[in-house]
Amino acid sequence: MKRAYGSGWWILLCLLGGSATVAAQAWKPERGIEIIAPTTPGGSVDLSARLLQKIFQDAGLVKVPVTVVNKPGAGGSLSLVYLNQHAGDAHIIAITTPNIVANDLNGRSAVHYTDITPLANLADQYTCVAVRTESPLRSGRDFIERLRKDPSSLAVSTPTTLGSTNHLSFALIARAAGVEVRKLKAVILGSGADAATAVLSGHVDAHVGTTSSVIKLVEAGKMRVLAIAAPRRIGAPYDATPTWTELGFPVVLGTWRGVIAPRGLKPEQIAFWNDAIAKALASETWKQALRDNDWEPNYLDSGGTRKLFDAEYAKYRSILTDLGLIKEK
C-alpha cells in the first residue's frame, strides 16, 4: 500500500510538473506590444518595423495591439537605452542593424550588443561596388588591380560615416586583395543618394553601398555594379553580377535587419517571438516586401542571431583595428 501510495504521488507530481512546463512554454503577451524603430519614419529600418506590425495583426499572430514607436538618435543607441530600461519585458521589441555592433566597438553606445536579447534576423541588404557606365573599370578585378597599383588612386564614396558598413566593406575587399587599407581614399557622404550623384557627376570613381541604393540607376543603364559582397549571387537585375568570393576575395558583408528585446527574457518569452516572427516571415506580405525592396531573405532564430552578432563583432573589430579607428587590445 505504501509503495502504491508513493507511486500515485509520483505520477501526480509528474503530471503537475508537465502542466507547469506547458504553461511556462505557452507565454503570450498580456498587453500592447511596442516595436521600436531606431530611425525616423521612412526608410527600410522603419519599414521593417511597420511590416512586422501589419503581419502580426493581420495574421493574428499577436492578439494584442501592436504599435511602432520611432526612437532615432546616436545611430540607434538611444533606442537601445530605452529598450534596456525594460529588462525582462517581452512586450517591447526593436529593429536593429549592424550599428548595434559598430557602436559598441566605437564606444558610441552605453549598451553593449551582449546586453540585449537577440530574437531574429529578418533579411540582408548586401553591399556592392558600383561605377558609372562610362567608367574604365569594367569588372571587380579591374577595381582590385587599380587599388593594388595605388590604394589612393580611386576616390570611393562610402556613406555615411567612417566605420559604417559601407566603409568597412570597402576596406575588407581591399584587405582581401592585400591592399594597405589605411591608404584607401574613402569619401564620406551623407546618403546613398548623395553618393550616386557624386559617381554620376564624376566627382568620385566608385560607390560602395547596398544593392538597393543603386538599383534604379542600374536598371536605367546609368550605373554598373562590379561585384557584390554576398555569399551567393542574388536576383535580378544582379543575377549576372559576380560575388567577391567568386572573384577570389572572400568578403561577405551587408546591412542586416534584426529584432532584439530587452535583457533578461525568459525562454518561454523568446520561444513565443521565435514562433511569431518565423510565421510572419513565411507570409506572402513579407515575401513581396523582399522582392519590392531588394532584400535578401536570411531568417535566423534567437540562437542563430546571437551567433551572427558574435561573428560580426569579431569581423568589425579586426577591420576597424586595421583602419586605425579603434585601438588593438
CSV table of C-alpha atoms in Angstrom, one decimal:
chain,number,residue,atom,x,y,z
A,1,MET,CA,0.0,0.0,0.0
A,2,LYS,CA,2.8,2.4,0.9
A,3,ARG,CA,4.5,1.7,-2.4
A,4,ALA,CA,1.3,2.3,-4.3
A,5,TYR,CA,0.6,5.5,-2.4
A,6,GLY,CA,4.1,6.7,-3.2
A,7,SER,CA,3.8,5.8,-6.9
A,8,GLY,CA,0.5,7.7,-7.1
A,9,TRP,CA,2.0,10.8,-5.7
A,10,TRP,CA,5.0,10.4,-8.1
A,11,ILE,CA,2.6,10.2,-11.1
A,12,LEU,CA,0.6,13.2,-9.8
A,13,LEU,CA,3.8,15.3,-9.4
A,14,CYS,CA,4.9,14.3,-12.9
A,15,LEU,CA,1.6,15.4,-14.3
A,16,LEU,CA,1.7,18.7,-12.4
A,17,GLY,CA,5.3,19.3,-13.4
A,18,GLY,CA,4.4,18.6,-17.0
A,19,SER,CA,1.4,21.0,-16.8
A,20,ALA,CA,3.7,23.7,-15.3
A,21,THR,CA,6.1,23.2,-18.2
A,22,VAL,CA,3.4,23.5,-20.8
A,23,ALA,CA,2.1,26.6,-19.1
A,24,ALA,CA,5.5,28.2,-19.0
A,25,GLN,CA,6.0,27.5,-22.7
A,26,ALA,CA,2.7,29.0,-23.5
A,27,TRP,CA,3.6,32.6,-22.7
A,28,LYS,CA,1.6,35.2,-24.6
A,29,PRO,CA,1.6,39.0,-24.5
A,30,GLU,CA,-0.8,40.4,-21.9
A,31,ARG,CA,-0.8,44.0,-23.1
A,32,GLY,CA,0.1,46.0,-26.1
A,33,ILE,CA,3.4,45.5,-28.0
A,34,GLU,CA,5.8,48.2,-28.9
A,35,ILE,CA,8.1,47.7,-31.9
A,36,ILE,CA,10.9,50.3,-31.6
A,37,ALA,CA,12.3,51.7,-34.8
A,38,PRO,CA,15.7,53.3,-34.2
A,39,THR,CA,15.2,55.8,-37.1
A,40,THR,CA,12.8,58.5,-38.1
A,41,PRO,CA,9.7,57.4,-40.1
A,42,GLY,CA,10.5,56.3,-43.7
A,43,GLY,CA,13.4,54.2,-44.9
A,44,SER,CA,14.0,50.5,-44.8
A,45,VAL,CA,14.5,50.1,-41.0
A,46,ASP,CA,11.2,51.8,-40.2
A,47,LEU,CA,9.6,49.9,-43.0
A,48,SER,CA,10.7,46.6,-41.4
A,49,ALA,CA,9.0,47.5,-38.2
A,50,ARG,CA,5.8,48.5,-39.9
A,51,LEU,CA,5.7,45.4,-42.0
A,52,LEU,CA,6.0,43.2,-38.9
A,53,GLN,CA,3.3,45.3,-37.1
A,54,LYS,CA,0.9,44.7,-40.1
A,55,ILE,CA,1.6,41.0,-40.4
A,56,PHE,CA,1.4,40.3,-36.7
A,57,GLN,CA,-2.0,41.9,-36.6
A,58,ASP,CA,-3.5,40.9,-40.0
A,59,ALA,CA,-2.4,37.2,-39.5
A,60,GLY,CA,-3.5,37.2,-35.8
A,61,LEU,CA,0.0,36.1,-34.7
A,62,VAL,CA,-0.1,38.7,-31.9
A,63,LYS,CA,-3.6,39.1,-30.3
A,64,VAL,CA,-2.9,42.4,-28.6
A,65,PRO,CA,-2.5,45.9,-30.2
A,66,VAL,CA,0.9,46.4,-31.8
A,67,THR,CA,2.4,49.9,-32.3
A,68,VAL,CA,5.6,51.2,-33.9
A,69,VAL,CA,7.5,53.8,-31.9
A,70,ASN,CA,10.3,55.7,-33.5
A,71,LYS,CA,13.3,56.5,-31.3
A,72,PRO,CA,16.0,57.9,-33.5
A,73,GLY,CA,19.4,59.2,-32.4
A,74,ALA,CA,23.0,58.3,-32.0
A,75,GLY,CA,23.0,55.6,-34.7
A,76,GLY,CA,20.4,53.6,-32.9
A,77,SER,CA,22.0,53.8,-29.4
A,78,LEU,CA,19.1,55.8,-27.9
A,79,SER,CA,16.7,53.0,-28.8
A,80,LEU,CA,19.0,50.5,-27.0
A,81,VAL,CA,19.0,52.6,-23.8
A,82,TYR,CA,15.2,52.7,-23.9
A,83,LEU,CA,14.9,49.0,-24.6
A,84,ASN,CA,17.1,48.0,-21.7
A,85,GLN,CA,15.2,50.2,-19.3
A,86,HIS,CA,12.6,47.5,-19.5
A,87,ALA,CA,14.6,44.4,-18.5
A,88,GLY,CA,12.6,41.2,-18.7
A,89,ASP,CA,9.7,42.8,-20.5
A,90,ALA,CA,8.9,40.9,-23.7
A,91,HIS,CA,6.2,43.4,-24.7
A,92,ILE,CA,8.9,45.7,-26.1
A,93,ILE,CA,11.0,44.6,-29.1
A,94,ALA,CA,13.1,46.6,-31.5
A,95,ILE,CA,14.5,46.5,-35.0
A,96,THR,CA,18.3,46.6,-35.1
A,97,THR,CA,21.1,46.9,-37.7
A,98,PRO,CA,24.9,46.4,-37.8
A,99,ASN,CA,25.1,49.7,-35.8
A,100,ILE,CA,24.5,47.6,-32.7
A,101,VAL,CA,27.9,46.1,-33.2
A,102,ALA,CA,29.7,49.0,-34.7
A,103,ASN,CA,28.6,51.5,-32.0
A,104,ASP,CA,29.7,49.0,-29.3
A,105,LEU,CA,33.2,48.9,-30.8
A,106,ASN,CA,33.4,52.6,-31.4
A,107,GLY,CA,32.3,53.4,-27.9
A,108,ARG,CA,29.3,55.3,-29.1
A,109,SER,CA,26.8,53.3,-27.2
A,110,ALA,CA,26.4,52.8,-23.4
A,111,VAL,CA,24.6,49.4,-24.2
A,112,HIS,CA,26.8,46.6,-25.4
A,113,TYR,CA,25.5,44.2,-28.0
A,114,THR,CA,25.6,41.4,-25.4
A,115,ASP,CA,23.4,43.4,-23.1
A,116,ILE,CA,20.2,42.7,-25.1
A,117,THR,CA,18.2,39.6,-26.0
A,118,PRO,CA,18.5,38.7,-29.8
A,119,LEU,CA,15.3,37.4,-31.2
A,120,ALA,CA,15.7,37.1,-35.0
A,121,ASN,CA,17.5,38.2,-38.2
A,122,LEU,CA,15.0,39.2,-40.8
A,123,ALA,CA,16.9,39.9,-44.1
A,124,ASP,CA,20.1,41.3,-45.5
A,125,GLN,CA,21.0,44.0,-48.0
A,126,TYR,CA,24.4,43.2,-49.3
A,127,THR,CA,27.0,45.8,-50.2
A,128,CYS,CA,28.3,46.3,-53.8
A,129,VAL,CA,30.8,48.3,-55.7
A,130,ALA,CA,29.2,50.4,-58.4
A,131,VAL,CA,30.5,52.8,-61.1
A,132,ARG,CA,29.0,54.9,-63.8
A,133,THR,CA,28.6,53.0,-67.1
A,134,GLU,CA,31.3,55.1,-68.8
A,135,SER,CA,33.9,54.1,-66.2
A,136,PRO,CA,37.1,52.4,-67.4
A,137,LEU,CA,36.6,50.0,-64.5
A,138,ARG,CA,34.7,47.1,-66.2
A,139,SER,CA,35.0,44.4,-63.6
A,140,GLY,CA,35.7,43.7,-59.9
A,141,ARG,CA,39.2,42.6,-60.9
A,142,ASP,CA,39.8,46.0,-62.6
A,143,PHE,CA,38.8,47.7,-59.4
A,144,ILE,CA,41.3,45.5,-57.4
A,145,GLU,CA,44.2,46.0,-59.8
A,146,ARG,CA,43.8,49.8,-59.6
A,147,LEU,CA,43.9,49.6,-55.8
A,148,ARG,CA,46.9,47.3,-55.8
A,149,LYS,CA,48.9,49.7,-58.0
A,150,ASP,CA,47.9,52.7,-55.9
A,151,PRO,CA,45.5,52.4,-53.0
A,152,SER,CA,44.7,56.1,-53.1
A,153,SER,CA,44.1,56.3,-56.8
A,154,LEU,CA,40.4,55.7,-56.5
A,155,ALA,CA,38.0,58.0,-54.7
A,156,VAL,CA,35.3,55.8,-53.4
A,157,SER,CA,32.1,57.0,-51.7
A,158,THR,CA,31.2,55.1,-48.6
A,159,PRO,CA,28.3,56.8,-46.8
A,160,THR,CA,27.5,57.8,-44.1
A,161,THR,CA,30.4,57.8,-41.6
A,162,LEU,CA,33.8,56.4,-41.0
A,163,GLY,CA,33.3,52.9,-39.7
A,164,SER,CA,30.0,52.4,-41.4
A,165,THR,CA,29.1,49.1,-43.1
A,166,ASN,CA,29.8,50.7,-46.5
A,167,HIS,CA,33.3,51.9,-45.3
A,168,LEU,CA,34.1,48.5,-43.7
A,169,SER,CA,33.0,46.7,-46.9
A,170,PHE,CA,35.4,48.7,-49.0
A,171,ALA,CA,38.2,48.1,-46.5
A,172,LEU,CA,37.5,44.4,-46.3
A,173,ILE,CA,37.6,44.0,-50.1
A,174,ALA,CA,40.9,45.9,-50.3
A,175,ARG,CA,42.4,43.9,-47.4
A,176,ALA,CA,41.4,40.6,-49.0
A,177,ALA,CA,43.4,41.7,-52.1
A,178,GLY,CA,46.4,42.5,-50.0
A,179,VAL,CA,46.0,46.3,-50.2
A,180,GLU,CA,47.1,48.6,-47.4
A,181,VAL,CA,43.7,49.8,-46.1
A,182,ARG,CA,44.9,52.9,-44.3
A,183,LYS,CA,45.9,54.3,-47.7
A,184,LEU,CA,42.4,54.0,-49.2
A,185,LYS,CA,40.6,57.1,-50.3
A,186,ALA,CA,37.2,56.8,-48.8
A,187,VAL,CA,34.8,59.8,-49.4
A,188,ILE,CA,32.2,60.1,-46.7
A,189,LEU,CA,28.9,61.4,-48.0
A,190,GLY,CA,25.6,61.9,-46.2
A,191,SER,CA,23.5,59.3,-48.0
A,192,GLY,CA,23.4,56.7,-50.8
A,193,ALA,CA,21.6,59.3,-53.0
A,194,ASP,CA,24.5,61.8,-52.5
A,195,ALA,CA,27.0,59.1,-53.3
A,196,ALA,CA,25.2,58.1,-56.5
A,197,THR,CA,25.1,61.7,-57.6
A,198,ALA,CA,28.8,62.1,-56.9
A,199,VAL,CA,29.5,58.9,-59.1
A,200,LEU,CA,27.4,60.1,-62.0
A,201,SER,CA,29.0,63.6,-62.0
A,202,GLY,CA,32.5,62.1,-61.9
A,203,HIS,CA,33.4,63.6,-58.5
A,204,VAL,CA,34.2,60.1,-57.2
A,205,ASP,CA,35.3,57.0,-59.1
A,206,ALA,CA,33.0,54.4,-57.4
A,207,HIS,CA,30.4,53.9,-54.8
A,208,VAL,CA,30.2,51.2,-52.1
A,209,GLY,CA,26.6,50.8,-50.8
A,210,THR,CA,23.7,48.5,-50.7
A,211,THR,CA,22.4,47.0,-53.9
A,212,SER,CA,19.1,48.7,-53.3
A,213,SER,CA,20.9,52.2,-53.2
A,214,VAL,CA,21.8,51.9,-56.9
A,215,ILE,CA,19.2,49.6,-58.3
A,216,LYS,CA,17.1,52.3,-60.1
A,217,LEU,CA,20.3,53.7,-61.8
A,218,VAL,CA,21.4,50.2,-62.7
A,219,GLU,CA,18.0,49.4,-64.3
A,220,ALA,CA,18.2,52.8,-66.1
A,221,GLY,CA,21.6,51.9,-67.6
A,222,LYS,CA,23.4,54.7,-65.8
A,223,MET,CA,25.5,52.6,-63.3
A,224,ARG,CA,27.1,49.3,-63.4
A,225,VAL,CA,27.8,47.0,-60.4
A,226,LEU,CA,31.2,45.3,-60.5
A,227,ALA,CA,30.7,42.8,-57.7
A,228,ILE,CA,28.6,42.1,-54.6
A,229,ALA,CA,29.7,41.2,-51.1
A,230,ALA,CA,27.0,38.4,-50.9
A,231,PRO,CA,27.5,34.7,-50.1
A,232,ARG,CA,26.0,33.8,-53.4
A,233,ARG,CA,24.6,35.5,-56.5
A,234,ILE,CA,21.4,37.4,-55.9
A,235,GLY,CA,18.4,38.1,-58.1
A,236,ALA,CA,17.7,40.4,-61.0
A,237,PRO,CA,19.0,42.8,-62.0
A,238,TYR,CA,22.1,41.4,-60.4
A,239,ASP,CA,21.8,37.8,-61.4
A,240,ALA,CA,24.8,38.1,-63.8
A,241,THR,CA,26.9,40.1,-61.3
A,242,PRO,CA,29.6,38.0,-59.5
A,243,THR,CA,30.2,37.9,-55.8
A,244,TRP,CA,33.6,39.0,-54.5
A,245,THR,CA,34.1,35.4,-53.3
A,246,GLU,CA,33.7,34.2,-56.8
A,247,LEU,CA,36.4,36.5,-57.9
A,248,GLY,CA,38.8,35.2,-55.2
A,249,PHE,CA,38.2,37.7,-52.5
A,250,PRO,CA,36.0,36.1,-49.8
A,251,VAL,CA,34.1,39.1,-48.4
A,252,VAL,CA,30.5,38.9,-47.3
A,253,LEU,CA,29.0,41.9,-45.7
A,254,GLY,CA,25.6,43.5,-45.6
A,255,THR,CA,23.2,45.7,-43.6
A,256,TRP,CA,21.1,43.1,-41.9
A,257,ARG,CA,17.8,43.8,-40.2
A,258,GLY,CA,17.4,42.1,-36.8
A,259,VAL,CA,14.9,42.0,-34.0
A,260,ILE,CA,16.0,42.3,-30.4
A,261,ALA,CA,14.4,42.6,-27.0
A,262,PRO,CA,15.5,43.8,-23.5
A,263,ARG,CA,17.9,41.8,-21.5
A,264,GLY,CA,16.6,39.1,-19.2
A,265,LEU,CA,13.8,37.5,-21.2
A,266,LYS,CA,12.7,34.0,-20.2
A,267,PRO,CA,13.0,31.0,-22.5
A,268,GLU,CA,9.2,30.9,-23.0
A,269,GLN,CA,9.1,34.5,-24.0
A,270,ILE,CA,11.9,34.0,-26.5
A,271,ALA,CA,10.1,30.9,-27.8
A,272,PHE,CA,6.9,33.0,-28.4
A,273,TRP,CA,8.8,35.6,-30.5
A,274,ASN,CA,10.7,32.9,-32.4
A,275,ASP,CA,7.5,31.4,-33.5
A,276,ALA,CA,5.6,34.6,-34.3
A,277,ILE,CA,8.5,36.1,-36.3
A,278,ALA,CA,9.1,32.9,-38.2
A,279,LYS,CA,5.5,32.7,-39.2
A,280,ALA,CA,5.4,36.4,-40.2
A,281,LEU,CA,8.4,35.9,-42.5
A,282,ALA,CA,6.7,33.0,-44.2
A,283,SER,CA,3.8,35.2,-45.1
A,284,GLU,CA,3.2,36.4,-48.7
A,285,THR,CA,3.2,40.1,-47.4
A,286,TRP,CA,6.8,39.7,-46.2
A,287,LYS,CA,7.9,37.8,-49.4
A,288,GLN,CA,6.5,40.6,-51.5
A,289,ALA,CA,8.4,43.1,-49.4
A,290,LEU,CA,11.6,41.2,-50.1
A,291,ARG,CA,11.0,41.5,-53.8
A,292,ASP,CA,9.9,45.1,-53.7
A,293,ASN,CA,12.9,46.3,-51.6
A,294,ASP,CA,15.7,44.1,-53.0
A,295,TRP,CA,16.1,42.5,-49.6
A,296,GLU,CA,17.7,39.0,-49.4
A,297,PRO,CA,15.9,36.5,-47.1
A,298,ASN,CA,18.1,35.4,-44.2
A,299,TYR,CA,15.9,34.3,-41.3
A,300,LEU,CA,17.8,33.3,-38.1
A,301,ASP,CA,16.2,32.4,-34.8
A,302,SER,CA,17.3,33.8,-31.5
A,303,GLY,CA,20.3,31.4,-31.2
A,304,GLY,CA,21.4,32.0,-34.8
A,305,THR,CA,21.1,35.7,-34.4
A,306,ARG,CA,23.4,35.7,-31.3
A,307,LYS,CA,26.0,33.8,-33.4
A,308,LEU,CA,25.6,36.4,-36.2
A,309,PHE,CA,26.2,39.2,-33.7
A,310,ASP,CA,29.3,37.5,-32.3
A,311,ALA,CA,30.8,36.8,-35.8
A,312,GLU,CA,30.1,40.4,-36.9
A,313,TYR,CA,31.7,41.8,-33.8
A,314,ALA,CA,34.9,39.8,-34.5
A,315,LYS,CA,34.9,40.8,-38.1
A,316,TYR,CA,34.3,44.5,-37.4
A,317,ARG,CA,36.9,44.6,-34.6
A,318,SER,CA,39.5,43.2,-37.0
A,319,ILE,CA,39.0,45.7,-39.8
A,320,LEU,CA,38.4,48.7,-37.6
A,321,THR,CA,41.7,48.0,-35.9
A,322,ASP,CA,43.4,47.7,-39.3
A,323,LEU,CA,41.9,51.1,-40.3
A,324,GLY,CA,43.1,52.7,-37.0
A,325,LEU,CA,39.6,53.6,-35.9
A,326,ILE,CA,39.9,51.6,-32.7
A,327,LYS,CA,42.8,50.6,-30.6
A,328,GLU,CA,44.0,47.0,-30.6
A,329,LYS,CA,43.5,45.3,-27.2
